[in-house]
C-alpha cells in the first residue's frame, strides 16, 4: 500500500489565553497519519501571529523550546501535510499566512481544488505574486480579495466558495475568529468538539479531539461555514449547504482515517469490519488463519474472520518506530522498507493456509513482497483478499492515487494480478459492497468507478501538481 493522504487540519479557540500551541501540537500528533511531509502551528497574540513550521514529523519539527517560545493565546491553527499539489518545500508548509489591508489570515487546508490552474492564471494575470505552489495560497488570495469588497471575513469566505471548486476542509483564522469550512460536497472530513474548560477544538478527525480531551460535538456539514469567536459564541452559515450532492470520500473509511475516529457518524473500525465481512461473503476460501496487514488491513481481517469462521491471527508485527513506507522518495526505497517495517511470525504461519487481508493494491509491488514473506515464513497457501475494489482511476480531490499508468488494476485482470503477486487466489471487495462502509450517506468512489462529481479541468487532469503560470510557461518553452 503506498497511497498518500493529503493533510490534516486542527484549530482551537478559547475565551481565556492559554497554551494553545501545545494543545494544537497534541492534536497534530493524533493527525500525523494524514500527512508526514511537513507541519506547522500559528497562534494569535492580540492580532499578531506567531508561527513555527517546517518539513518533517510533528515530533521532529517541534521541540519543547519551540512550544515554550509560542505565546499563550486565545486562537491557534495547525496543519500536517502531504503534498498532492505543490512541491515538498518549506515554502509550502502550512498554515499559510497572509497580510492584507483589513488584517491577517492563517489557513490550513485539506483537499485539492479542481480549478486551481484557472484561478491561478487569472490571479497572476491580475498581478498576484505567488510565494508557494500550493492551491491553499490560491484560496487565501481569493478570500483576501473578497475581504476588500465585503463587510466581514465570513462573507468573504462565502464569496470565495462561489468560485473555488473541488475538495476543501479548512480552518481559517483571522485576528478575531476561527472559521471551520467544508466544501459543499463534503469530500474531506471535519468535526469539532469542546474541552471541559470551554475551548472549542476543530479537527480533521475525531481522534484528535479525544487526544486533547475534547468532547465530540458534531461534524461540520458539507457547505457549512462555522464561525467561532473568542467570546465563546458560534454562528453557522449554511448558504452553501445542500447546493451539491454529498460526496464523502469512501477511501477515508477504507484506509486513511484512524480506526478510532468517527466520521459523519460512521465509526471507522466498524465500517472496516463490515467491509471484511462483505469480502468473506464475496470471496470465500478454505483456510486455517486470517491475517491482516498492519495497520489498516487489521479491522477488515477481523470482519473476514467473523464472517468466515476462520480463526483470526496476528501473523505480522509492525515496527512502530519507523515512519510509513510512503515517506520514502523513491520506489526502490519503499520496496526495501516493506521488509524493515513488517515481520512475519513464523510460528503462526508455518504449515497454514493463510488468508492475507490488505486494504488496497496500487502497483502490486508491496502485495508481491507480502505474499513472498508469507511463503518464506512457511505458509502452504496464500489467499490475498483486498477490502477495497480495484483502483482504476486517479483521485483529483486530495489523495495521491496515481495516474492510470501506475495502477496495476487499470492494465491487468484479477487473474493476472493474482499471478503477478504470486498468490494462490485474489479477491477484491465488489464495488456494489462499498455501501457497507457508508450505509446512510452518499459517497465518492471516483478512483474505483471513474465517476467524478465535479468538472476537472484538462490541466488539472494532466498535472495535479499545481504550478504557477510563470513556471508553466518556462517549462513549455524548454
Ligand atoms: Fe476518495 Fe477516491 Fe473519491 Fe478521491 S476519488 S475522493 S480517494 S473516493
CSV table of C-alpha atoms and ligand atoms in Angstrom, one decimal:
chain,number,residue,atom,x,y,z
A,1,UNK,CA,0.0,0.0,0.0
A,2,UNK,CA,1.5,3.3,-1.0
A,3,UNK,CA,-1.2,5.9,-1.1
A,4,UNK,CA,-0.6,9.3,0.4
A,5,UNK,CA,-3.2,11.3,2.3
A,6,UNK,CA,-3.4,15.0,1.6
A,7,UNK,CA,-3.4,16.6,5.0
A,8,UNK,CA,-4.9,17.1,8.5
A,9,UNK,CA,-6.1,20.3,9.9
A,10,UNK,CA,-6.6,21.5,13.5
A,11,UNK,CA,-7.9,24.6,15.2
A,12,UNK,CA,-8.5,25.8,18.8
A,13,UNK,CA,-10.2,28.8,20.3
A,14,UNK,CA,-10.7,29.7,23.9
A,15,UNK,CA,-12.3,32.6,25.9
A,16,UNK,CA,-9.1,32.7,28.1
A,17,UNK,CA,-5.5,32.9,27.0
A,18,UNK,CA,-3.8,29.6,27.4
A,19,UNK,CA,-1.1,27.3,25.9
A,20,UNK,CA,-3.0,26.6,22.7
A,21,UNK,CA,0.2,25.9,20.8
A,22,UNK,CA,0.8,22.8,23.0
A,23,UNK,CA,-2.8,21.7,22.6
A,24,UNK,CA,-2.5,22.1,18.9
A,25,UNK,CA,0.7,20.1,19.0
A,26,UNK,CA,-1.1,17.2,20.7
A,27,UNK,CA,-3.9,17.5,18.1
A,28,UNK,CA,-1.5,17.3,15.2
A,29,UNK,CA,0.3,14.3,16.8
A,30,UNK,CA,-3.1,12.5,16.6
A,31,UNK,CA,-3.4,13.5,12.9
A,32,UNK,CA,0.1,12.6,11.9
A,33,UNK,CA,-1.2,9.6,9.8
A,34,UNK,CA,-2.8,12.2,7.4
A,35,UNK,CA,0.5,13.8,6.4
A,36,UNK,CA,4.2,13.3,7.3
A,37,UNK,CA,6.0,15.8,5.0
A,38,UNK,CA,5.6,19.0,7.0
A,39,UNK,CA,3.7,20.5,9.8
A,40,UNK,CA,3.0,23.9,11.4
A,41,UNK,CA,1.2,25.9,14.0
A,42,UNK,CA,0.2,29.5,14.0
A,43,UNK,CA,-1.1,31.2,17.2
A,44,UNK,CA,-2.7,34.6,17.5
A,45,UNK,CA,-1.5,37.0,20.1
A,46,UNK,CA,-3.9,40.0,20.0
A,47,UNK,CA,-3.7,40.3,16.3
A,48,UNK,CA,-0.1,39.3,15.9
A,49,UNK,CA,0.6,35.9,14.5
A,50,UNK,CA,3.4,33.7,15.8
A,51,UNK,CA,4.2,30.6,13.7
A,52,UNK,CA,6.5,27.6,13.6
A,53,UNK,CA,6.5,25.4,10.5
A,54,UNK,CA,9.0,23.1,8.9
A,55,UNK,CA,9.4,19.9,6.8
A,56,UNK,CA,9.3,16.8,9.0
A,57,UNK,CA,7.1,14.9,11.5
A,58,UNK,CA,5.4,16.8,14.4
A,59,UNK,CA,7.7,15.3,17.0
A,60,UNK,CA,10.8,16.4,15.0
A,61,UNK,CA,9.7,19.9,13.9
A,62,UNK,CA,8.6,21.0,17.4
A,63,UNK,CA,10.9,20.9,20.4
A,64,UNK,CA,9.9,21.8,23.9
A,65,UNK,CA,11.7,25.1,23.5
A,66,UNK,CA,9.8,25.8,20.2
A,67,UNK,CA,6.5,25.3,22.0
A,68,UNK,CA,7.7,27.3,25.0
A,69,UNK,CA,8.5,30.3,22.7
A,70,UNK,CA,5.0,30.5,21.4
A,71,UNK,CA,2.8,32.9,23.5
A,72,UNK,CA,-0.3,32.0,25.4
A,73,UNK,CA,-3.2,32.8,23.1
A,74,UNK,CA,-6.9,32.6,22.5
A,75,UNK,CA,-6.7,31.1,19.0
A,76,UNK,CA,-4.4,28.7,17.2
A,77,UNK,CA,-4.5,26.6,13.9
A,78,UNK,CA,-2.3,23.8,12.8
A,79,UNK,CA,-1.6,21.5,9.9
A,80,UNK,CA,0.1,18.3,8.9
A,81,UNK,CA,0.8,17.9,5.2
A,82,UNK,CA,1.5,15.5,2.4
A,83,UNK,CA,1.7,17.4,-0.9
A,84,UNK,CA,-0.8,16.4,-3.5
A,85,UNK,CA,-0.5,19.8,-5.1
A,86,UNK,CA,2.7,21.9,-4.8
A,87,UNK,CA,6.2,20.7,-4.1
A,88,UNK,CA,7.7,19.3,-1.0
A,89,UNK,CA,9.5,22.5,0.0
A,90,UNK,CA,9.5,24.7,3.2
A,91,UNK,CA,7.6,27.5,1.4
A,92,UNK,CA,4.6,25.2,1.0
A,93,UNK,CA,4.3,24.3,4.7
A,94,UNK,CA,1.0,25.3,6.3
A,95,UNK,CA,-0.8,27.0,7.8
A,96,UNK,CA,-0.3,29.7,5.1
A,97,UNK,CA,-0.3,33.2,6.5
A,98,UNK,CA,-1.3,36.3,4.5
A,99,UNK,CA,-1.4,40.0,5.4
A,100,UNK,CA,-4.0,42.2,3.8
A,101,UNK,CA,-5.4,45.7,4.1
A,102,UNK,CA,-8.1,44.5,6.6
A,103,UNK,CA,-5.9,42.3,8.8
A,104,UNK,CA,-4.3,38.9,8.8
A,105,UNK,CA,-5.3,35.3,7.9
A,106,UNK,CA,-3.8,31.9,8.6
A,107,UNK,CA,-5.2,29.0,6.6
A,108,UNK,CA,-4.8,25.2,6.9
A,109,UNK,CA,-6.4,23.2,4.1
A,110,UNK,CA,-7.1,19.5,3.4
A,111,UNK,CA,-8.1,18.6,-0.1
A,112,UNK,CA,-7.4,19.7,-3.7
A,113,UNK,CA,-9.1,22.4,-5.8
A,114,UNK,CA,-10.0,21.1,-9.3
A,115,UNK,CA,-10.0,24.6,-10.9
A,116,UNK,CA,-6.8,25.8,-9.2
A,117,UNK,CA,-4.9,26.3,-12.5
A,118,UNK,CA,-7.6,28.6,-14.0
A,119,UNK,CA,-7.9,30.6,-10.8
A,120,UNK,CA,-4.1,31.0,-10.5
A,121,UNK,CA,-3.8,32.1,-14.1
A,122,UNK,CA,-6.4,34.8,-13.5
A,123,UNK,CA,-4.9,35.9,-10.3
A,124,UNK,CA,-1.4,36.1,-11.8
A,125,UNK,CA,-2.6,38.0,-14.8
A,126,UNK,CA,-4.1,40.5,-12.3
A,127,UNK,CA,-0.8,41.0,-10.6
A,128,UNK,CA,-0.8,38.4,-7.8
A,129,UNK,CA,2.7,37.0,-7.0
A,130,UNK,CA,2.5,33.5,-5.6
A,131,UNK,CA,5.1,32.5,-2.9
A,132,UNK,CA,4.1,28.8,-2.9
A,133,UNK,CA,2.9,26.2,-5.4
A,134,UNK,CA,0.1,25.1,-3.2
A,135,UNK,CA,-3.6,25.6,-4.1
A,136,UNK,CA,-4.1,26.8,-0.5
A,137,UNK,CA,-2.4,30.1,-1.4
A,138,UNK,CA,-4.9,30.4,-4.3
A,139,UNK,CA,-7.8,30.1,-1.7
A,140,UNK,CA,-6.0,32.7,0.5
A,141,UNK,CA,-5.7,35.2,-2.3
A,142,UNK,CA,-9.4,34.8,-3.3
A,143,UNK,CA,-10.6,35.2,0.3
A,144,UNK,CA,-8.4,38.3,0.9
A,145,UNK,CA,-9.6,39.7,-2.5
A,146,UNK,CA,-13.2,39.2,-1.5
A,147,UNK,CA,-12.5,40.6,2.0
A,148,UNK,CA,-11.7,44.0,0.5
A,149,UNK,CA,-15.2,44.1,-1.0
A,150,UNK,CA,-17.2,42.6,1.8
A,151,UNK,CA,-18.2,43.6,5.4
A,152,UNK,CA,-16.9,40.5,7.2
A,153,UNK,CA,-14.4,37.7,6.8
A,154,UNK,CA,-17.2,35.1,6.8
A,155,UNK,CA,-18.9,37.0,3.9
A,156,UNK,CA,-15.5,36.9,2.1
A,157,UNK,CA,-15.2,33.1,2.7
A,158,UNK,CA,-18.7,32.6,1.4
A,159,UNK,CA,-18.0,34.6,-1.8
A,160,UNK,CA,-14.8,32.6,-2.3
A,161,UNK,CA,-16.8,29.4,-2.1
A,162,UNK,CA,-18.8,30.5,-5.1
A,163,UNK,CA,-15.5,30.5,-7.1
A,164,UNK,CA,-13.3,27.7,-5.8
A,165,UNK,CA,-14.2,24.1,-6.9
A,166,UNK,CA,-13.2,20.7,-5.6
A,167,UNK,CA,-12.3,19.4,-2.1
A,168,UNK,CA,-11.6,21.6,0.8
A,169,UNK,CA,-11.9,21.2,4.5
A,170,UNK,CA,-10.2,24.2,6.1
A,171,UNK,CA,-9.7,26.1,9.3
A,172,UNK,CA,-9.2,29.9,8.7
A,173,UNK,CA,-8.0,32.1,11.5
A,174,UNK,CA,-8.4,35.9,11.3
A,175,UNK,CA,-7.4,38.3,14.0
A,176,UNK,CA,-10.8,37.8,15.8
A,177,UNK,CA,-12.3,34.5,14.7
A,178,UNK,CA,-11.7,31.0,13.5
A,179,UNK,CA,-13.8,29.5,10.8
A,180,UNK,CA,-14.3,25.8,10.1
A,181,UNK,CA,-15.2,25.3,6.4
A,182,UNK,CA,-16.2,22.2,4.5
A,183,UNK,CA,-16.8,22.2,0.7
A,184,UNK,CA,-20.4,21.6,-0.4
A,185,UNK,CA,-19.7,18.0,-1.4
A,186,UNK,CA,-18.1,17.2,1.9
A,187,UNK,CA,-15.2,15.2,0.3
A,188,UNK,CA,-12.9,15.5,3.3
A,189,UNK,CA,-13.9,15.1,7.0
A,190,UNK,CA,-14.0,17.9,9.5
A,191,UNK,CA,-15.6,18.0,13.0
A,192,UNK,CA,-15.5,20.0,16.2
A,193,UNK,CA,-15.8,19.5,20.0
A,194,UNK,CA,-15.2,21.2,23.3
A,195,UNK,CA,-13.0,20.7,26.3
A,196,UNK,CA,-14.2,20.9,29.8
A,197,UNK,CA,-12.7,24.4,30.2
A,198,UNK,CA,-14.7,25.8,27.3
A,199,UNK,CA,-12.1,25.6,24.5
A,200,UNK,CA,-13.6,24.8,21.1
A,201,UNK,CA,-11.5,22.4,19.0
A,202,UNK,CA,-11.8,21.7,15.3
A,203,UNK,CA,-10.1,18.7,13.7
A,204,UNK,CA,-10.0,16.6,10.5
A,205,UNK,CA,-10.8,13.5,12.6
A,206,UNK,CA,-12.5,12.9,16.0
A,207,UNK,CA,-9.4,11.0,17.2
A,208,UNK,CA,-7.7,14.4,17.5
A,209,UNK,CA,-10.5,15.8,19.7
A,210,UNK,CA,-10.1,12.9,22.1
A,211,UNK,CA,-6.3,13.4,22.1
A,212,UNK,CA,-6.8,16.8,23.6
A,213,UNK,CA,-9.6,15.8,26.0
A,214,UNK,CA,-12.4,17.5,23.9
A,215,UNK,CA,-15.8,16.0,23.7
A,216,UNK,CA,-17.0,15.5,20.1
A,217,UNK,CA,-20.0,17.7,19.3
A,218,UNK,CA,-20.6,17.1,15.6
A,219,UNK,CA,-19.3,17.0,12.0
A,220,UNK,CA,-19.1,20.3,10.1
A,221,UNK,CA,-21.8,20.0,7.4
A,222,UNK,CA,-20.9,19.9,3.7
A,223,UNK,CA,-21.0,23.6,2.6
A,224,UNK,CA,-21.1,24.9,6.2
A,225,UNK,CA,-19.0,27.9,7.5
A,226,UNK,CA,-18.9,27.5,11.2
A,227,UNK,CA,-17.7,30.7,12.8
A,228,UNK,CA,-16.1,30.6,16.3
A,229,UNK,CA,-15.5,33.8,18.2
A,230,UNK,CA,-13.3,34.3,21.3
A,231,UNK,CA,-16.3,35.3,23.4
A,232,UNK,CA,-17.4,31.7,23.1
A,233,UNK,CA,-20.2,32.2,20.5
A,234,UNK,CA,-20.6,30.1,17.4
A,235,UNK,CA,-22.5,31.0,14.2
A,236,UNK,CA,-23.4,28.6,11.5
A,237,UNK,CA,-23.6,29.9,7.9
A,238,UNK,CA,-25.4,27.4,5.6
A,239,UNK,CA,-25.9,29.2,2.3
A,240,UNK,CA,-23.7,26.6,0.5
A,241,UNK,CA,-25.2,23.6,2.3
A,242,UNK,CA,-27.3,21.4,0.1
A,243,UNK,CA,-26.2,23.1,-3.1
A,244,UNK,CA,-24.2,19.9,-4.2
A,245,UNK,CA,-24.7,16.2,-3.8
A,246,UNK,CA,-22.8,14.7,-0.9
A,247,UNK,CA,-19.6,13.0,-1.9
A,248,UNK,CA,-17.7,11.9,1.2
A,249,UNK,CA,-14.5,10.2,0.2
A,250,UNK,CA,-15.1,6.4,0.7
A,251,UNK,CA,-11.4,5.9,0.9
A,252,UNK,CA,-11.3,7.7,4.2
A,253,UNK,CA,-13.3,4.7,5.6
A,254,UNK,CA,-11.2,2.1,3.8
A,255,UNK,CA,-7.8,3.4,4.6
A,256,UNK,CA,-7.0,6.9,5.6
A,257,UNK,CA,-8.9,7.6,8.8
A,258,UNK,CA,-7.8,6.2,12.1
A,259,UNK,CA,-10.0,3.3,13.2
A,260,UNK,CA,-10.8,5.1,16.4
A,261,UNK,CA,-12.3,8.0,14.5
A,262,UNK,CA,-16.0,8.5,13.8
A,263,UNK,CA,-16.6,10.4,10.5
A,264,UNK,CA,-20.0,11.7,9.5
A,265,UNK,CA,-21.5,9.3,12.1
A,266,UNK,CA,-19.6,6.3,10.8
A,267,UNK,CA,-17.3,4.5,13.3
A,268,UNK,CA,-14.3,3.7,11.1
A,269,UNK,CA,-13.4,0.4,12.9
A,270,UNK,CA,-16.9,-1.0,12.4
A,271,UNK,CA,-17.0,0.2,8.8
A,272,UNK,CA,-13.8,-1.8,8.0
A,273,UNK,CA,-15.1,-4.9,9.9
A,274,UNK,CA,-18.3,-4.7,7.7
A,275,UNK,CA,-16.1,-4.5,4.6
A,276,UNK,CA,-14.2,-7.6,5.8
A,277,UNK,CA,-17.5,-9.4,6.3
A,278,UNK,CA,-18.7,-8.5,2.8
A,279,UNK,CA,-15.3,-9.6,1.4
A,280,UNK,CA,-15.7,-13.0,3.0
A,281,UNK,CA,-19.2,-13.4,1.6
A,282,UNK,CA,-18.0,-12.4,-1.9
A,283,UNK,CA,-14.7,-14.4,-1.9
A,284,UNK,CA,-14.9,-17.4,0.5
A,285,UNK,CA,-12.0,-19.8,0.7
A,286,UNK,CA,-10.9,-22.8,2.8
A,287,UNK,CA,-8.0,-21.7,5.0
A,288,UNK,CA,-6.6,-22.1,8.5
A,289,UNK,CA,-5.8,-18.5,9.5
A,290,UNK,CA,-6.9,-14.9,8.6
A,291,UNK,CA,-4.0,-12.4,8.9
A,292,UNK,CA,-4.4,-8.7,8.4
A,293,UNK,CA,-1.7,-6.4,7.1
A,294,UNK,CA,-0.9,-3.9,9.8
A,295,UNK,CA,-2.4,-1.4,10.4
A,296,UNK,CA,-5.3,-0.6,8.0
A,297,UNK,CA,-5.9,-4.3,7.0
A,298,UNK,CA,-6.4,-5.5,10.6
A,299,UNK,CA,-10.0,-4.4,11.0
A,300,UNK,CA,-11.2,-5.9,7.7
A,301,UNK,CA,-9.3,-9.1,8.6
A,302,UNK,CA,-11.3,-9.3,11.9
A,303,UNK,CA,-14.5,-8.9,9.8
A,304,UNK,CA,-13.4,-11.6,7.3
A,305,UNK,CA,-12.6,-14.0,10.2
A,306,UNK,CA,-16.0,-13.3,11.9
A,307,UNK,CA,-18.0,-14.0,8.7
A,308,UNK,CA,-15.9,-17.0,7.5
A,309,UNK,CA,-15.4,-18.7,10.9
A,310,UNK,CA,-11.6,-19.0,10.1
A,311,UNK,CA,-9.6,-18.0,13.2
A,312,UNK,CA,-8.1,-14.5,13.1
A,313,UNK,CA,-4.4,-14.5,14.0
A,314,UNK,CA,-1.7,-11.8,14.5
A,315,UNK,CA,0.7,-13.0,11.9
A,316,UNK,CA,2.8,-9.9,11.3
A,317,UNK,CA,4.4,-7.5,13.5
A,318,UNK,CA,4.9,-3.9,12.5
A,319,UNK,CA,7.9,-1.9,13.6
A,320,UNK,CA,6.3,1.0,15.3
A,321,UNK,CA,9.5,3.1,15.3
A,322,UNK,CA,9.8,3.8,11.6
A,323,UNK,CA,7.6,6.1,9.6
A,324,UNK,CA,5.1,4.8,7.0
A,325,UNK,CA,6.5,3.3,3.9
A,326,UNK,CA,5.4,6.0,1.6
A,327,UNK,CA,7.6,8.7,3.2
A,328,UNK,CA,10.5,7.4,1.0
A,329,UNK,CA,11.2,9.4,-2.0
A,330,UNK,CA,11.9,6.5,-4.4
A,331,UNK,CA,10.0,3.3,-5.2
A,332,UNK,CA,13.2,1.3,-4.6
A,333,UNK,CA,13.5,2.6,-1.0
A,334,UNK,CA,9.8,2.0,-0.4
A,335,UNK,CA,10.2,-1.6,-1.6
A,336,UNK,CA,13.1,-2.1,0.8
A,337,UNK,CA,11.2,-0.6,3.7
A,338,UNK,CA,8.5,-3.2,3.5
A,339,UNK,CA,11.0,-5.7,5.0
A,340,UNK,CA,12.1,-3.3,7.7
A,341,UNK,CA,8.6,-2.3,8.6
A,342,UNK,CA,6.8,-5.7,8.7
A,343,UNK,CA,8.0,-9.0,10.0
A,344,UNK,CA,6.0,-12.3,9.9
A,345,UNK,CA,5.5,-14.5,12.9
A,346,UNK,CA,6.7,-17.9,11.6
A,347,UNK,CA,5.2,-20.0,14.4
A,348,UNK,CA,1.7,-18.7,13.5
A,349,UNK,CA,2.1,-19.0,9.7
A,350,UNK,CA,4.2,-22.2,9.3
A,351,UNK,CA,2.2,-25.1,7.6
A,352,UNK,CA,-1.0,-23.0,7.4
A,353,UNK,CA,-3.3,-21.9,4.5
A,354,UNK,CA,-3.4,-18.2,5.1
A,355,UNK,CA,-6.0,-15.5,4.1
A,356,UNK,CA,-4.0,-12.3,3.9
A,357,UNK,CA,-6.2,-9.2,4.1
A,358,UNK,CA,-5.0,-5.8,3.0
A,359,UNK,CA,-6.8,-2.5,2.3
A,360,UNK,CA,-5.8,-2.0,-1.3
A,361,UNK,CA,-3.4,-2.8,-4.2
A,362,UNK,CA,-1.8,0.1,-6.0
A,363,UNK,CA,1.2,-1.0,-8.1
A,364,UNK,CA,1.2,-4.6,-6.7
A,365,UNK,CA,4.9,-4.4,-5.6
A,366,UNK,CA,4.0,-4.4,-1.9
A,367,UNK,CA,1.5,-7.2,-2.3
A,368,UNK,CA,4.0,-9.3,-4.1
A,369,UNK,CA,6.5,-8.8,-1.2
A,370,UNK,CA,3.9,-9.6,1.4
A,371,UNK,CA,2.9,-12.8,-0.3
A,372,UNK,CA,6.6,-13.8,-0.6
A,373,UNK,CA,7.0,-13.0,3.1
A,374,UNK,CA,4.2,-15.4,4.0
A,375,UNK,CA,5.6,-18.2,1.9
A,376,UNK,CA,9.1,-17.7,3.3
A,377,UNK,CA,7.5,-17.9,6.7
A,378,UNK,CA,6.1,-21.4,5.8
A,379,UNK,CA,2.5,-20.7,4.6
A,380,UNK,CA,1.3,-23.6,2.4
A,381,UNK,CA,-1.2,-21.4,0.6
A,382,UNK,CA,-1.6,-17.6,0.5
A,383,UNK,CA,-5.1,-16.2,-0.5
A,384,UNK,CA,-5.0,-12.4,-0.9
A,385,UNK,CA,-8.1,-10.5,0.0
A,386,UNK,CA,-8.5,-6.8,-0.5
A,387,UNK,CA,-11.1,-4.7,1.4
A,388,UNK,CA,-11.5,-2.2,-1.5
A,389,UNK,CA,-12.4,-2.6,-5.2
A,390,UNK,CA,-9.5,-2.4,-7.7
A,391,UNK,CA,-8.1,1.1,-8.2
A,392,UNK,CA,-8.8,2.1,-11.8
A,393,UNK,CA,-8.6,5.9,-11.8
A,394,UNK,CA,-6.7,8.8,-10.2
A,395,UNK,CA,-8.1,11.0,-7.5
A,396,UNK,CA,-8.5,14.7,-8.0
A,397,UNK,CA,-9.7,15.5,-4.5
A,398,UNK,CA,-6.6,15.5,-2.3
A,399,UNK,CA,-5.4,11.9,-2.4
A,400,UNK,CA,-2.3,10.9,-4.2
A,401,UNK,CA,-3.8,8.0,-6.2
A,402,UNK,CA,-1.5,8.0,-9.2
A,403,UNK,CA,-2.3,8.2,-12.9
A,404,UNK,CA,-3.7,5.1,-14.5
A,405,UNK,CA,-0.2,4.3,-15.8
A,406,UNK,CA,0.9,3.2,-12.3
A,407,UNK,CA,-2.3,1.4,-11.2
A,408,UNK,CA,-1.9,-2.4,-11.8
A,409,UNK,CA,-5.7,-3.0,-12.0
A,410,UNK,CA,-6.0,-0.5,-14.8
A,411,UNK,CA,-4.0,-2.7,-17.0
A,412,UNK,CA,-4.5,-6.3,-15.7
A,413,UNK,CA,-7.3,-8.6,-14.9
A,414,UNK,CA,-7.7,-10.0,-11.4
A,415,UNK,CA,-6.3,-13.4,-12.5
A,416,UNK,CA,-3.3,-11.6,-14.0
A,417,UNK,CA,-2.7,-9.6,-10.8
A,418,UNK,CA,-3.0,-12.8,-8.8
A,419,UNK,CA,-0.3,-14.4,-10.8
A,420,UNK,CA,1.9,-11.3,-10.7
A,421,UNK,CA,1.8,-11.1,-6.9
A,422,UNK,CA,2.3,-14.8,-6.6
A,423,UNK,CA,-0.9,-15.5,-4.6
A,424,UNK,CA,-3.0,-18.7,-4.8
A,425,UNK,CA,-6.2,-16.7,-5.1
A,426,UNK,CA,-7.1,-13.0,-5.1
A,427,UNK,CA,-10.4,-11.3,-4.3
A,428,UNK,CA,-11.4,-7.6,-4.2
A,429,UNK,CA,-14.4,-6.0,-2.4
A,430,UNK,CA,-17.1,-5.8,-5.1
A,431,UNK,CA,-17.8,-2.2,-5.9
A,432,UNK,CA,-21.5,-2.6,-5.0
A,433,UNK,CA,-20.4,-3.6,-1.5
A,434,UNK,CA,-18.8,-0.2,-0.9
A,435,UNK,CA,-22.1,0.8,0.6
A,436,UNK,CA,-21.4,-1.3,3.7
A,437,UNK,CA,-18.8,1.3,4.6
A,438,UNK,CA,-21.2,4.1,4.3
A,439,UNK,CA,-24.8,2.8,4.6
A,440,UNK,CA,-26.6,6.1,5.1
A,441,UNK,CA,-24.6,8.6,3.2
A,442,UNK,CA,-23.7,9.1,-0.5
A,443,UNK,CA,-20.0,8.9,-1.2
A,444,UNK,CA,-17.4,9.5,-3.8
A,445,UNK,CA,-15.9,6.4,-5.4
A,446,UNK,CA,-14.2,8.1,-8.3
A,447,UNK,CA,-10.9,6.2,-8.1
A,448,UNK,CA,-12.9,2.9,-8.4
A,449,UNK,CA,-15.6,3.8,-10.8
A,450,UNK,CA,-14.2,6.8,-12.7
A,451,UNK,CA,-17.3,9.0,-11.8
A,452,UNK,CA,-16.3,12.4,-10.5
A,453,UNK,CA,-18.8,14.8,-9.0
A,454,UNK,CA,-17.1,17.9,-10.3
A,455,UNK,CA,-15.7,19.1,-13.6
A,456,UNK,CA,-11.9,18.5,-13.6
A,457,UNK,CA,-10.0,21.0,-15.9
A,458,UNK,CA,-7.8,19.3,-18.5
A,459,UNK,CA,-4.7,20.9,-17.0
A,460,UNK,CA,-5.6,19.5,-13.6
A,461,UNK,CA,-6.2,16.1,-15.1
A,462,UNK,CA,-2.8,16.3,-16.8
A,463,UNK,CA,-0.9,17.6,-13.9
A,464,UNK,CA,-2.3,17.6,-10.4
A,465,UNK,CA,0.8,19.3,-9.1
A,466,UNK,CA,-0.1,22.9,-9.4
A,467,UNK,CA,2.5,25.1,-11.0
A,468,UNK,CA,2.3,28.9,-11.3
A,469,UNK,CA,1.6,30.2,-14.7
A,470,UNK,CA,5.1,31.7,-15.0
A,471,UNK,CA,6.7,28.3,-14.3
A,472,UNK,CA,4.4,26.5,-16.7
A,473,UNK,CA,5.4,29.0,-19.4
A,474,UNK,CA,9.0,28.3,-18.7
A,475,UNK,CA,8.5,24.6,-18.9
A,476,UNK,CA,6.6,24.8,-22.2
A,477,UNK,CA,9.4,26.9,-23.7
A,478,UNK,CA,12.0,24.3,-22.9
B,1,LIG,FE1,-11.7,9.4,-2.2
B,1,LIG,FE2,-11.3,8.0,-4.4
B,1,LIG,FE3,-13.1,10.0,-4.4
B,1,LIG,FE4,-10.5,10.6,-4.2
B,1,LIG,S1,-11.6,9.6,-6.0
B,1,LIG,S2,-12.2,11.5,-3.0
B,1,LIG,S3,-9.7,8.9,-3.0
B,1,LIG,S4,-13.1,8.0,-3.2
